[in-house]
Amino acid sequence: MKIGRLAATLSLLVACTAFGEGQMVSYQINGEAYEGYYTTPAESGKSAPLVLLVHDWDGLTDYEVKRAEMLAEAGYAVFAADLFGAGVRPTKNEDKRQHTGELYKDRQKMRDLLQGAMTKAQSLGANTQQAVAMGYCFGGAAVLEMARSGSEMKGFVTFHGGLSTPAGQDYSQTKGSVLILHGGADQAISMNDFAALSQALEQAKVNSEMIVYSGAPHAFTVYGSPNYRQDADVKSWQRFLTYLKSVLPAG
């Protein structure tokens, strides 16, 4: 898909209603209720390769649903995970920090929630043997946690995600490749973090690619926000779609 056509597609989807062809899905992990979103492409359906999509620090919102439907349009099944709990969609920054902070302090719970989302996707008939995890901001940090856990995924992708490696962790167990899409003007996640991750991935001999979009601040893909940068958004999305084609079989 050419850049101009992709930009038009992005603009169209931004104007769409909150939900596409998919459905909200209730599930439980360790006795707690969660609510994700599951969608499949019209033609290949459940046989399509899977993308596990992990939300930003405001929880699973219309934004992730739009992105999920964009991926379904491109031929992928998508399970958008819920890491905060059913109905927990914080709007105040202090609440967002609370919910993300709880998971940053309990990395095992974060891993359990990610694996629980995959288990739920599998129960819905998703092709979890051919899957990639991707996430935005906080979701990107969660995806890298999944990579370090040794999860059997084909790849791990972050859009302006948290890049730091917790003390005592490394990428020695990472099985899939890693794609990092980062803004050069990001004031929340520094280029020092970017460089440190590059060194960590190299040390562990992980197949990786790390791209910087000059002038793009943190959250450069978030429609309607002051930080949105269409050029970086379109280019990063195009690279993501190309990456998916390279690591996942056609549906």
XYZ file of N, CA, C and O in Angstrom, residues 60-159:
400
model
N -7.925 0.008 27.563
C -8.436 -0.359 26.241
C -9.574 0.582 25.853
O -10.666 0.528 26.423
N -9.317 1.441 24.878
C -10.276 2.462 24.469
C -10.588 2.343 22.977
O -10.104 1.443 22.293
N -11.367 3.307 22.485
C -11.705 3.342 21.059
C -10.453 3.368 20.179
O -10.467 2.864 19.056
N -9.394 3.964 20.682
C -8.160 4.053 19.886
C -7.649 2.662 19.521
O -7.352 2.381 18.354
N -7.523 1.793 20.510
C -7.043 0.434 20.243
C -8.014 -0.342 19.362
O -7.593 -1.150 18.522
N -9.308 -0.090 19.535
C -10.302 -0.756 18.690
C -10.127 -0.338 17.231
O -10.178 -1.174 16.317
N -9.888 0.941 16.996
C -9.661 1.420 15.623
C -8.435 0.750 15.018
O -8.438 0.310 13.855
N -7.362 0.683 15.805
C -6.149 0.042 15.303
C -6.390 -1.446 15.038
O -5.880 -2.007 14.056
N -7.157 -2.084 15.899
C -7.476 -3.498 15.695
C -8.224 -3.699 14.387
O -7.936 -4.630 13.624
N -9.166 -2.817 14.106
C -9.926 -2.943 12.861
C -9.065 -2.641 11.638
O -9.265 -3.220 10.566
N -8.103 -1.746 11.780
C -7.158 -1.502 10.685
C -6.353 -2.764 10.386
O -6.103 -3.101 9.219
N -5.963 -3.481 11.429
C -5.219 -4.719 11.233
C -6.093 -5.816 10.641
O -5.641 -6.603 9.796
N -7.349 -5.867 11.064
C -8.276 -6.837 10.480
C -8.464 -6.558 8.989
O -8.515 -7.484 8.174
N -8.540 -5.291 8.640
C -8.650 -4.899 7.232
C -7.420 -5.352 6.446
O -7.506 -5.683 5.257
N -6.284 -5.402 7.111
C -5.037 -5.830 6.467
C -4.874 -7.343 6.454
O -3.889 -7.855 5.922
N -5.813 -8.074 7.075
C -5.792 -9.522 6.994
C -5.392 -10.260 8.261
O -5.101 -11.465 8.209
N -5.408 -9.577 9.405
C -4.983 -10.206 10.652
C -6.124 -10.289 11.660
O -6.941 -9.370 11.751
N -6.148 -11.374 12.417
C -7.017 -11.435 13.586
C -6.339 -10.651 14.703
O -5.107 -10.614 14.772
N -7.130 -10.012 15.546
C -6.550 -9.188 16.609
C -7.282 -9.449 17.918
O -8.522 -9.433 17.964
N -6.502 -9.668 18.969
C -7.064 -9.654 20.318
C -6.434 -8.482 21.046
O -5.222 -8.478 21.304
N -7.253 -7.461 21.354
C -6.795 -6.316 22.132
C -6.988 -6.647 23.596
O -8.120 -6.790 24.066
N -5.888 -6.808 24.316
C -5.930 -7.252 25.701
C -6.344 -6.128 26.642
O -6.236 -4.937 26.311
N -6.800 -6.520 27.799
C -7.144 -5.587 28.873
C -6.226 -5.917 30.056
O -6.317 -7.001 30.621
N -5.346 -4.988 30.429
C -4.441 -5.237 31.549
C -4.870 -4.553 32.838
O -4.227 -4.724 33.870
N -5.957 -3.777 32.803
C -6.389 -3.038 33.988
C -7.600 -3.645 34.688
O -7.779 -3.459 35.886
N -8.468 -4.317 33.940
C -9.677 -4.871 34.523
C -10.915 -4.317 33.860
O -10.927 -3.186 33.362
N -11.979 -5.101 33.843
C -13.228 -4.697 33.184
C -13.736 -3.383 33.776
O -13.857 -3.235 34.995
N -13.998 -2.431 32.897
C -14.530 -1.143 33.318
C -13.503 -0.168 33.836
O -13.845 0.981 34.145
N -12.249 -0.585 33.940
C -11.199 0.307 34.438
C -10.543 1.002 33.255
O -9.699 0.421 32.560
N -10.955 2.249 33.029
C -10.432 3.037 31.916
C -10.108 4.430 32.460
O -10.900 5.364 32.344
N -8.967 4.591 33.112
C -8.644 5.847 33.801
C -8.550 7.042 32.855
O -8.050 6.930 31.738
N -9.021 8.188 33.326
C -8.970 9.417 32.538
C -8.042 10.466 33.155
O -7.556 11.343 32.459
N -7.803 10.376 34.455
C -6.894 11.306 35.124
C -5.492 10.714 35.158
O -5.319 9.515 35.365
N -4.489 11.576 34.968
C -3.118 11.086 34.921
C -2.700 10.355 36.191
O -1.962 9.370 36.128
N -3.162 10.856 37.357
C -2.776 10.179 38.595
C -3.325 8.757 38.652
O -2.675 7.845 39.181
N -4.524 8.544 38.077
C -5.102 7.198 38.036
C -4.364 6.318 37.026
O -4.152 5.117 37.267
N -3.986 6.916 35.927
C -3.216 6.168 34.933
C -1.886 5.708 35.516
O -1.463 4.569 35.318
N -1.227 6.608 36.250
C 0.046 6.259 36.883
C -0.145 5.160 37.925
O 0.710 4.283 38.086
N -1.256 5.213 38.622
C -1.521 4.199 39.642
C -1.628 2.811 39.020
O -0.989 1.859 39.483
N -2.432 2.702 37.956
C -2.674 1.390 37.354
C -1.434 0.847 36.647
O -1.132 -0.352 36.753
N -0.722 1.716 35.942
C 0.501 1.243 35.297
C 1.571 0.944 36.338
O 2.297 -0.055 36.232
N 1.634 1.798 37.371
C 2.632 1.599 38.417
C 2.469 0.276 39.138
O 3.462 -0.385 39.487
N 1.234 -0.129 39.373
C 0.982 -1.401 40.045
C 1.555 -2.567 39.240
O 2.101 -3.518 39.805
N 1.430 -2.480 37.921
C 1.939 -3.561 37.078
C 3.456 -3.484 36.904
O 4.122 -4.515 36.812
N 3.999 -2.276 36.875
C 5.459 -2.155 36.819
C 6.097 -2.749 38.077
O 7.206 -3.287 38.025
N 5.392 -2.657 39.203
C 5.914 -3.203 40.454
C 5.680 -4.706 40.575
O 6.349 -5.374 41.374
N 4.734 -5.231 39.813
C 4.412 -6.662 39.865
C 4.544 -7.240 38.458
O 3.555 -7.431 37.744
N 5.769 -7.512 38.080
C 6.041 -7.968 36.712
C 5.442 -9.344 36.443
O 5.055 -9.643 35.309
N 5.343 -10.175 37.461
C 4.740 -11.492 37.250
C 3.266 -11.353 36.911
O 2.744 -12.074 36.056
N 2.582 -10.434 37.577
C 1.172 -10.207 37.251
C 1.033 -9.702 35.820
O 0.133 -10.132 35.084
N 1.924 -8.800 35.415
C 1.886 -8.307 34.041
C 2.023 -9.460 33.060
O 1.272 -9.565 32.083
N 2.960 -10.350 33.326
C 3.164 -11.510 32.452
C 1.942 -12.426 32.451
O 1.540 -12.934 31.401
N 1.365 -12.622 33.615
C 0.175 -13.476 33.713
C -0.984 -12.892 32.900
O -1.740 -13.638 32.251
N -1.130 -11.565 32.941
C -2.217 -10.923 32.199
C -2.008 -11.040 30.692
O -2.959 -11.249 29.935
N -0.775 -10.906 30.263
C -0.482 -11.042 28.837
C -0.714 -12.472 28.363
O -1.325 -12.708 27.318
N -0.243 -13.436 29.152
C -0.464 -14.826 28.779
C -1.932 -15.190 28.873
O -2.460 -15.958 28.059
N -2.631 -14.617 29.859
C -4.067 -14.869 29.987
C -4.843 -14.360 28.793
O -5.819 -14.987 28.350
N -4.404 -13.223 28.252
C -5.051 -12.691 27.045
C -4.837 -13.632 25.870
O -5.754 -13.876 25.069
N -3.637 -14.198 25.757
C -3.374 -15.158 24.688
C -4.210 -16.417 24.860
O -4.725 -16.980 23.887
N -4.367 -16.855 26.087
C -5.189 -18.033 26.359
C -6.633 -17.789 25.960
O -7.296 -18.662 25.371
N -7.138 -16.587 26.263
C -8.501 -16.249 25.867
C -8.625 -16.193 24.355
O -9.612 -16.695 23.783
N -7.649 -15.608 23.692
C -7.681 -15.550 22.229
C -7.711 -16.955 21.635
O -8.453 -17.233 20.687
N -6.934 -17.847 22.209
C -6.917 -19.231 21.730
C -8.282 -19.890 21.910
O -8.748 -20.636 21.043
N -8.932 -19.599 23.035
C -10.249 -20.187 23.282
C -11.290 -19.694 22.286
O -12.309 -20.360 22.057
N -11.030 -18.546 21.690
C -11.939 -17.994 20.683
C -11.638 -18.543 19.288
O -12.321 -18.195 18.322
N -10.616 -19.365 19.198
C -10.254 -19.964 17.923
C -9.133 -19.264 17.203
O -8.817 -19.590 16.057
N -8.493 -18.287 17.855
C -7.415 -17.536 17.214
C -6.199 -18.425 16.974
O -5.926 -19.363 17.732
N -5.463 -18.106 15.930
C -4.265 -18.852 15.560
C -3.080 -18.356 16.395
O -2.249 -17.566 15.933
N -2.989 -18.814 17.621
C -1.962 -18.324 18.536
C -0.581 -18.906 18.253
O 0.407 -18.477 18.854
N -0.499 -19.870 17.334
C 0.806 -20.412 16.945
C 1.532 -19.493 15.977
O 2.744 -19.626 15.783
N 0.796 -18.597 15.351
C 1.372 -17.622 14.424
C 0.941 -16.240 14.902
O -0.077 -15.712 14.477
N 1.711 -15.678 15.828
C 1.263 -14.457 16.490
C 2.406 -13.485 16.752
O 3.553 -13.887 16.984
N 2.045 -12.217 16.740
C 2.952 -11.113 17.075
C 2.277 -10.259 18.134
O 1.060 -10.050 18.094
N 3.052 -9.760 19.101
C 2.533 -8.838 20.110
C 2.983 -7.432 19.778
O 4.147 -7.220 19.413
N 2.060 -6.478 19.914
C 2.416 -5.077 19.680
C 1.721 -4.204 20.711
O 0.657 -4.559 21.226
N 2.348 -3.055 21.030
C 1.740 -2.195 22.029
C 2.151 -0.749 21.888
O 3.172 -0.425 21.262
N 1.337 0.113 22.485
C 1.545 1.556 22.460
C 1.929 2.066 23.845
O 1.264 1.751 24.833
N 2.987 2.859 23.933
C 3.409 3.504 25.182
C 3.547 2.471 26.304
O 4.408 1.615 26.222
N 2.693 2.521 27.321
C 2.723 1.500 28.374
C 2.608 0.108 27.762
O 3.288 -0.837 28.198
N 1.754 -0.034 26.754
C 1.595 -1.325 26.098
C 2.875 -1.805 25.447
O 3.143 -3.009 25.390
N 3.689 -0.868 24.954
C 4.979 -1.242 24.393
C 5.909 -1.808 25.450
O 6.614 -2.799 25.220
N 5.895 -1.183 26.631
C 6.701 -1.702 27.740
C 6.238 -3.103 28.123
O 7.050 -3.986 28.422
N 4.919 -3.316 28.119
C 4.370 -4.634 28.445
C 4.794 -5.672 27.407
O 5.110 -6.820 27.746
N 4.798 -5.279 26.153
C 5.204 -6.195 25.083
C 6.666 -6.617 25.261
O 7.025 -7.782 25.055
N 7.525 -5.675 25.657
C 8.925 -6.031 25.888
C 9.060 -6.936 27.112
O 9.957 -7.787 27.159
N 8.188 -6.757 28.101
C 8.161 -7.692 29.241
C 7.822 -9.098 28.743
O 8.417 -10.092 29.184
N 6.889 -9.166 27.822
C 6.507 -10.446 27.237
C 7.677 -11.063 26.469
O 7.922 -12.270 26.536
N 8.422 -10.221 25.770
C 9.592 -10.705 25.029
C 10.635 -11.291 25.978
O 11.190 -12.372 25.733
N 10.891 -10.598 27.076
C 11.894 -11.072 28.036
C 11.454 -12.338 28.755
O 12.285 -13.106 29.241
N 10.132 -12.567 28.809
C 9.615 -13.748 29.514
C 9.857 -15.040 28.753
O 9.669 -16.132 29.299
N 10.233 -14.934 27.475
C 10.436 -16.128 26.660
C 9.176 -16.612 25.975
O 9.100 -17.758 25.527
N 8.174 -15.743 25.878
C 6.906 -16.110 25.243
C 7.121 -16.580 23.807
O 7.951 -16.039 23.070
N 6.339 -17.579 23.406
C 6.467 -18.174 22.072
C 5.724 -17.335 21.034
O 4.731 -17.781 20.454
N 6.210 -16.135 20.800
C 5.636 -15.248 19.789
C 6.628 -15.115 18.645
O 7.843 -15.259 18.831
N 6.108 -14.805 17.458
C 6.993 -14.612 16.313
C 7.689 -13.253 16.346
O 8.736 -13.067 15.720
N 7.079 -12.296 17.051
C 7.687 -10.976 17.100
C 7.059 -10.093 18.152
O 5.963 -10.379 18.668
N 7.752 -8.997 18.454
C 7.337 -8.036 19.462
C 7.581 -6.630 18.914
O 8.697 -6.320 18.490
N 6.542 -5.794 18.945
C 6.614 -4.471 18.315
C 6.144 -3.402 19.284
O 5.111 -3.567 19.946
N 6.885 -2.293 19.371
C 6.461 -1.188 20.211
C 6.360 0.094 19.396
O 7.218 0.384 18.561
N 5.285 0.843 19.650
C 5.133 2.198 19.124
C 5.287 3.157 20.304
O 4.506 3.100 21.249
